[in-house]
């Protein structure tokens, strides 16, 4: 069984609504509102304009772990250089500032550590404000923090960062600034226990701060129906003029539930696999010795757990767009090094999401990455 092309007629109804656009030096200029772009997370090294052109997308998203600029300086960091290069190539750009505090407490106001964080901001902001389309303040605060710190200290830290960004933009990019500001992502909202006083204050800050254009959501879920909890939570808590972005979203926990299950019998027969071979073992083999594209396609196409959800991207984007409040969403674009390292039965299989299978499939003759199975046709159709 091979990949089949999604019906274009069904997808034509899902075109994004009109919104602001800018003249692009590289790809054709497109309306930003409701757009679907490419998310690279921290893997700036994976940006290849050939991939972006093949997917017909116009948005690039990268995040910067802020402590890393202490090593090379902000101007020398690959994430900064790459997002600015994408801007020069005419792409719309979304740049996320990430503060990893999952091993230490948030710094207190006036402390040496807080001054260090503000100094890092002062290195980055002159480079990106006025150039990137969206600057996001915080990546996944409720994951990138200690559990005991996910209260008032979390709010206080991120509000301090946001106010500093707002003041800097006001002073240095005061009128018609090209860079819009969004607060970082809310996660795990499908679980009522994670809708807390802290998330409530997060949304109150978003709503009451006129310089903030909206909030990010990351619905990494096991069932698409769970993503509705994110929309139900954030939309009533924002101003009418605010929108949401979704820089990450996926069925990661559904994929993970399948990893320790036996591979599809039809695939096992086709490729003469030993009895009892598990899905994660097939992926590990593909990472150790990349498959030909047809073999990777067969693995996923013959697996009901994937094939029945092959149009997840279309369905999720429809839920987002139907709100009329989506500014831009970016989807996991390319298998990166962190996804493939030490792959085993308990590894989160993020690489199944990827539009381009750079790690599990042989590269094309020109060295560019091969398409993954199931995503590229829908990804392209969603650009229209």
Coordinates of C-alpha atoms in Angstrom, one line a residue:
X1 CA 0.0 0.0 0.0
X2 CA 1.5 3.3 -1.1
X3 CA 0.8 6.9 -0.2
X4 CA -2.2 8.5 -1.9
X5 CA -2.9 12.2 -2.5
X6 CA -5.5 13.9 -0.5
X7 CA -8.5 15.2 -2.3
X8 CA -7.9 18.8 -3.3
X9 CA -11.5 19.6 -3.5
X10 CA -12.0 18.9 0.2
X11 CA -9.0 21.0 1.2
X12 CA -9.9 24.0 -1.0
X13 CA -12.6 24.9 1.6
X14 CA -9.9 25.4 4.3
X15 CA -8.0 28.4 2.8
X16 CA -6.9 31.0 5.3
X17 CA -8.8 34.3 5.5
X18 CA -7.3 37.5 4.2
X19 CA -4.9 39.4 6.6
X20 CA -1.9 41.6 6.5
X21 CA 0.8 40.7 4.0
X22 CA 4.2 42.1 3.2
X23 CA 6.3 42.0 0.0
X24 CA 8.6 39.0 0.0
X25 CA 12.0 38.9 -1.7
X26 CA 11.9 35.1 -1.8
X27 CA 8.5 33.3 -1.7
X28 CA 5.4 35.0 -2.9
X29 CA 3.9 37.4 -0.3
X30 CA 0.9 35.8 1.5
X31 CA -1.7 36.9 4.0
X32 CA -0.4 36.0 7.5
X33 CA -3.7 35.5 9.2
X34 CA -4.5 31.8 9.6
X35 CA -1.3 30.7 7.9
X36 CA 0.5 27.4 8.4
X37 CA 4.3 27.5 8.6
X38 CA 7.4 25.4 9.4
X39 CA 8.5 24.9 13.0
X40 CA 12.2 24.0 13.7
X41 CA 12.3 24.5 17.5
X42 CA 16.0 24.8 18.4
X43 CA 17.3 23.1 15.3
X44 CA 18.2 26.2 13.2
X45 CA 20.8 24.0 11.4
X46 CA 18.0 22.1 9.7
X47 CA 16.6 25.1 7.8
X48 CA 16.9 24.4 4.1
X49 CA 15.2 26.7 1.7
X50 CA 14.7 23.9 -0.8
X51 CA 12.4 22.2 1.8
X52 CA 10.5 25.4 2.4
X53 CA 10.0 26.0 -1.3
X54 CA 8.8 22.4 -1.9
X55 CA 6.3 22.7 0.9
X56 CA 5.2 26.2 -0.4
X57 CA 5.2 27.7 3.1
X58 CA 6.0 31.3 3.9
X59 CA 6.6 31.1 7.7
X60 CA 9.6 30.0 9.7
X61 CA 9.7 29.5 13.5
X62 CA 12.8 29.0 15.6
X63 CA 13.4 29.3 19.4
X64 CA 16.4 30.5 21.2
X65 CA 17.4 29.1 24.6
X66 CA 18.5 32.4 26.2
X67 CA 21.4 31.0 28.4
X68 CA 23.1 29.9 25.2
X69 CA 24.0 33.4 24.1
X70 CA 26.5 33.6 27.0
X71 CA 28.8 31.4 24.9
X72 CA 28.8 33.1 21.4
X73 CA 26.9 36.3 22.1
X74 CA 23.5 36.9 20.6
X75 CA 24.8 38.1 17.2
X76 CA 26.9 34.9 16.9
X77 CA 24.1 32.5 17.8
X78 CA 22.9 30.3 15.0
X79 CA 19.2 30.7 15.9
X80 CA 19.5 34.5 15.6
X81 CA 21.6 34.3 12.4
X82 CA 19.2 31.9 10.8
X83 CA 15.9 33.7 11.6
X84 CA 17.5 36.9 10.3
X85 CA 18.6 35.1 7.1
X86 CA 15.0 33.8 6.6
X87 CA 13.8 37.3 7.0
X88 CA 16.2 38.5 4.3
X89 CA 15.0 35.7 2.0
X90 CA 11.5 37.1 2.3
X91 CA 10.0 34.7 4.8
X92 CA 7.6 35.6 7.6
X93 CA 9.4 34.9 10.8
X94 CA 8.4 33.9 14.3
X95 CA 11.1 33.9 17.0
X96 CA 10.6 32.5 20.4
X97 CA 12.6 33.4 23.5
X98 CA 13.0 30.4 25.7
X99 CA 14.0 30.4 29.4
X100 CA 14.8 26.9 30.7
X101 CA 14.2 27.0 34.5
X102 CA 13.4 23.3 35.0
X103 CA 16.6 22.8 37.1
X104 CA 16.7 26.0 39.1
X105 CA 14.3 28.5 40.7
X106 CA 13.2 31.7 38.9
X107 CA 15.4 34.7 39.8
X108 CA 14.1 37.3 42.2
X109 CA 13.6 40.9 41.3
X110 CA 16.9 42.9 41.7
X111 CA 19.0 39.8 42.0
X112 CA 22.2 39.2 40.0
X113 CA 20.5 36.4 38.1
X114 CA 17.6 38.7 37.1
X115 CA 20.0 41.4 35.9
X116 CA 21.8 38.7 33.8
X117 CA 18.4 37.8 32.2
X118 CA 17.7 41.4 31.4
X119 CA 21.1 41.8 29.9
X120 CA 20.6 38.8 27.7
X121 CA 17.4 40.4 26.4
X122 CA 19.3 43.7 25.7
X123 CA 21.7 41.7 23.5
X124 CA 18.9 40.0 21.5
X125 CA 16.3 42.7 21.1
X126 CA 18.4 45.1 18.9
X127 CA 19.0 42.3 16.5
X128 CA 15.4 41.0 16.0
X129 CA 12.9 43.7 16.9
X130 CA 11.7 45.5 13.7
X131 CA 12.8 42.4 11.6
X132 CA 10.9 39.4 12.8
X133 CA 7.2 39.4 12.4
X134 CA 6.4 37.9 15.7
X135 CA 8.5 37.8 18.9
X136 CA 7.2 35.3 21.4
X137 CA 8.0 35.8 25.1
X138 CA 8.5 32.4 26.6
X139 CA 8.3 28.9 25.0
X140 CA 6.6 26.4 27.4
X141 CA 6.8 28.1 30.8
X142 CA 4.7 25.4 32.6
X143 CA 7.0 22.7 31.4
X144 CA 10.3 24.6 31.5
X145 CA 10.1 25.2 35.2
X146 CA 10.2 23.4 38.5
X147 CA 6.9 22.0 39.6
X148 CA 7.1 23.9 42.9
X149 CA 7.7 27.2 41.0
X150 CA 4.6 27.1 38.8
X151 CA 2.8 29.7 40.9
X152 CA 3.3 33.4 41.5
X153 CA 7.1 33.2 40.9
X154 CA 6.5 32.0 37.3
X155 CA 4.1 34.8 36.6
X156 CA 6.4 37.4 38.1
X157 CA 9.4 36.3 36.0
X158 CA 7.6 36.2 32.7
X159 CA 5.8 39.5 33.3
X160 CA 9.1 41.1 34.1
X161 CA 10.5 39.8 30.8
X162 CA 7.5 40.9 28.9
X163 CA 7.5 44.4 30.3
X164 CA 11.2 44.8 29.5
X165 CA 10.5 43.7 25.9
X166 CA 7.6 46.1 25.6
X167 CA 9.6 49.0 27.0
X168 CA 12.5 48.3 24.7
X169 CA 10.2 48.1 21.6
X170 CA 8.5 51.4 22.6
X171 CA 11.9 53.1 22.9
X172 CA 13.5 51.7 19.8
X173 CA 10.7 50.8 17.4
X174 CA 8.0 53.2 18.5
X175 CA 5.7 53.6 15.5
X176 CA 4.3 50.9 13.1
X177 CA 6.8 48.4 14.4
X178 CA 7.0 45.3 12.2
X179 CA 7.4 43.0 15.3
X180 CA 4.3 41.9 17.1
X181 CA 4.4 40.5 20.6
X182 CA 2.8 37.2 21.9
X183 CA 3.1 35.5 25.2
X184 CA 4.5 32.0 25.2
X185 CA 2.6 28.9 25.1
X186 CA 0.1 27.3 27.5
X187 CA 0.4 23.5 27.6
X188 CA -1.6 20.5 29.0
X189 CA -4.9 22.5 29.1
X190 CA -6.7 19.3 28.2
X191 CA -6.3 18.4 31.9
X192 CA -8.4 20.4 34.3
X193 CA -5.7 20.2 37.0
X194 CA -3.4 22.2 34.7
X195 CA -5.9 25.0 34.4
X196 CA -4.7 26.8 37.5
X197 CA -4.6 30.2 39.2
X198 CA -1.2 30.7 37.5
X199 CA -2.6 30.1 34.0
X200 CA -5.5 32.4 34.9
X201 CA -3.1 35.2 35.8
X202 CA -1.2 34.4 32.6
X203 CA -4.3 35.1 30.6
X204 CA -5.2 38.2 32.7
X205 CA -1.8 39.7 31.9
X206 CA -2.2 38.9 28.2
X207 CA -5.7 40.6 28.2
X208 CA -4.7 43.6 30.2
X209 CA -1.5 44.4 28.4
X210 CA -2.4 46.4 25.2
X211 CA 1.0 45.8 23.6
X212 CA 0.5 42.0 23.6
X213 CA -1.2 40.7 20.5
X214 CA -2.2 37.3 21.9
X215 CA -1.0 34.0 23.3
X216 CA 0.5 30.8 22.0
X217 CA -1.0 27.3 22.6
X218 CA 0.8 23.9 22.3
X219 CA -1.9 21.2 22.0
X220 CA 0.3 18.1 22.0
X221 CA -2.5 15.6 22.5
X222 CA -3.5 12.0 22.1
X223 CA -6.8 12.8 20.5
X224 CA -7.6 15.8 18.3
X225 CA -10.8 16.4 20.4
X226 CA -8.5 17.4 23.3
X227 CA -7.3 20.4 21.5
X228 CA -10.6 22.1 21.8
X229 CA -9.9 22.6 25.5
X230 CA -7.1 25.0 24.5
X231 CA -9.4 27.1 22.4
X232 CA -12.2 27.0 25.0
X233 CA -9.7 28.3 27.6
X234 CA -7.8 31.1 25.8
X235 CA -10.4 32.6 23.5
X236 CA -12.8 33.9 26.2
X237 CA -9.9 35.2 28.2
X238 CA -8.5 37.5 25.4
X239 CA -9.5 40.9 24.1
X240 CA -11.6 40.9 21.0
X241 CA -8.7 42.3 19.0
X242 CA -6.3 39.6 20.1
X243 CA -5.5 36.3 18.3
X244 CA -3.7 33.1 19.2
X245 CA -0.8 31.4 17.6
X246 CA 0.1 27.7 17.8
X247 CA 3.8 27.2 17.2
X248 CA 3.6 23.5 18.1
X249 CA 0.8 21.0 17.9
X250 CA 0.7 17.2 17.3
X251 CA -0.7 13.8 18.1
X252 CA 2.6 12.9 19.9
X253 CA 0.9 11.0 22.8
X254 CA -1.2 8.9 20.3
X255 CA 2.0 8.0 18.5
X256 CA 3.7 7.1 21.7
X257 CA 0.9 4.7 22.7
X258 CA 1.7 2.7 19.6
X259 CA 5.5 2.3 20.1
X260 CA 5.5 -0.9 22.2
X261 CA 2.9 -2.6 20.0
X262 CA 3.7 -5.1 17.3
X263 CA 4.3 -3.8 13.8
X264 CA 1.4 -4.2 11.3
X265 CA 1.3 -7.8 10.1
X266 CA 1.2 -6.7 6.4
X267 CA 4.4 -4.7 6.8
X268 CA 6.1 -7.5 8.7
X269 CA 5.3 -9.9 5.9
X270 CA 6.3 -7.5 3.2
X271 CA 9.8 -6.9 4.8
X272 CA 10.2 -10.4 6.4
X273 CA 10.5 -9.1 9.9
X274 CA 10.8 -11.5 12.9
X275 CA 7.6 -12.3 14.7
X276 CA 7.1 -9.9 17.6
X277 CA 8.9 -6.9 16.1
X278 CA 7.6 -3.7 17.7
X279 CA 7.0 -0.3 16.1
X280 CA 9.7 1.4 18.0
X281 CA 12.2 -1.2 16.8
X282 CA 11.3 -0.4 13.1
X283 CA 11.9 3.3 13.8
X284 CA 15.2 2.6 15.5
X285 CA 16.3 0.5 12.5
X286 CA 15.4 3.3 10.2
X287 CA 17.4 5.8 12.2
X288 CA 20.5 3.5 12.4
X289 CA 20.3 2.6 8.7
X290 CA 17.9 5.0 6.8
X291 CA 15.2 3.3 4.8
X292 CA 14.4 4.0 1.2
X293 CA 11.4 6.2 1.0
X294 CA 9.1 3.4 -0.2
X295 CA 9.9 1.3 2.9
X296 CA 9.2 4.2 5.3
X297 CA 6.0 5.0 3.5
X298 CA 4.9 1.4 3.7
X299 CA 5.6 1.2 7.4
X300 CA 3.3 4.1 8.2
X301 CA 0.7 3.5 5.4
X302 CA 0.2 -0.1 6.5
X303 CA -0.1 0.9 10.2
X304 CA -3.8 1.6 11.0
X305 CA -2.7 3.8 14.0
X306 CA -1.1 6.2 11.5
X307 CA -3.2 5.8 8.4
X308 CA -6.5 6.5 10.3
X309 CA -4.9 9.9 11.4
X310 CA -3.1 10.8 8.3
X311 CA -5.2 13.9 7.7
X312 CA -4.8 15.2 11.3
X313 CA -3.1 18.3 10.0
X314 CA -6.1 19.3 7.9
X315 CA -8.5 18.6 10.7
X316 CA -6.5 20.5 13.3
X317 CA -6.0 23.5 11.1
X318 CA -9.8 23.5 10.4
X319 CA -10.5 23.7 14.2
X320 CA -8.0 26.5 14.5
X321 CA -9.2 28.5 11.5
X322 CA -12.9 28.1 12.2
X323 CA -12.4 30.3 15.3
X324 CA -11.5 33.2 13.1
X325 CA -8.8 34.0 15.7
X326 CA -5.7 32.2 14.4
X327 CA -2.8 34.4 13.5
X328 CA -0.4 31.6 12.5
X329 CA 0.3 28.0 13.3
X330 CA 3.7 26.2 12.7
X331 CA 4.0 22.5 12.5
X332 CA 7.0 20.2 13.1
X333 CA 8.8 20.4 9.8
X334 CA 11.9 18.2 9.8
X335 CA 13.3 15.3 11.8
X336 CA 16.1 16.8 13.9
X337 CA 19.0 15.4 15.9
X338 CA 17.2 15.5 19.2
X339 CA 14.4 13.4 17.9
X340 CA 16.7 10.6 16.6
X341 CA 19.3 10.5 19.4
X342 CA 19.2 7.3 21.5
X343 CA 15.9 6.2 20.1
X344 CA 14.3 3.4 22.2
X345 CA 11.0 2.1 23.5
X346 CA 10.4 5.1 25.9
X347 CA 11.6 7.9 23.6
X348 CA 8.9 10.3 22.6
X349 CA 8.5 9.7 18.8
X350 CA 8.3 13.3 17.7
X351 CA 9.9 12.4 14.3
X352 CA 6.6 10.8 13.2
X353 CA 5.1 14.3 13.0
X354 CA 7.8 15.6 10.6
X355 CA 6.9 16.8 7.1
X356 CA 10.4 15.9 6.0
X357 CA 12.0 12.6 7.0
X358 CA 15.7 13.8 7.2
X359 CA 16.8 11.0 9.6
X360 CA 14.7 7.9 8.9
X361 CA 14.8 8.1 5.0
X362 CA 17.8 8.3 2.6
X363 CA 18.4 11.8 1.4
X364 CA 17.5 12.7 -2.2
X365 CA 20.3 12.6 -4.8
X366 CA 20.9 16.3 -4.4
X367 CA 21.3 15.9 -0.6
X368 CA 18.0 17.5 0.3
X369 CA 15.7 15.7 2.7
X370 CA 13.0 13.3 1.5
X371 CA 9.3 13.8 2.3
X372 CA 7.9 12.0 5.2
X373 CA 4.8 10.0 4.6
X374 CA 1.3 11.4 4.8
X375 CA 1.9 15.1 5.5
X376 CA 3.3 16.9 2.4
X377 CA 0.2 16.9 0.2
X378 CA -2.0 18.3 3.0
X379 CA 0.6 20.7 4.1
X380 CA 0.8 22.2 0.6
X381 CA -3.0 22.2 0.2
X382 CA -3.3 24.2 3.5
X383 CA -1.2 27.0 2.0
X384 CA -3.9 27.7 -0.5

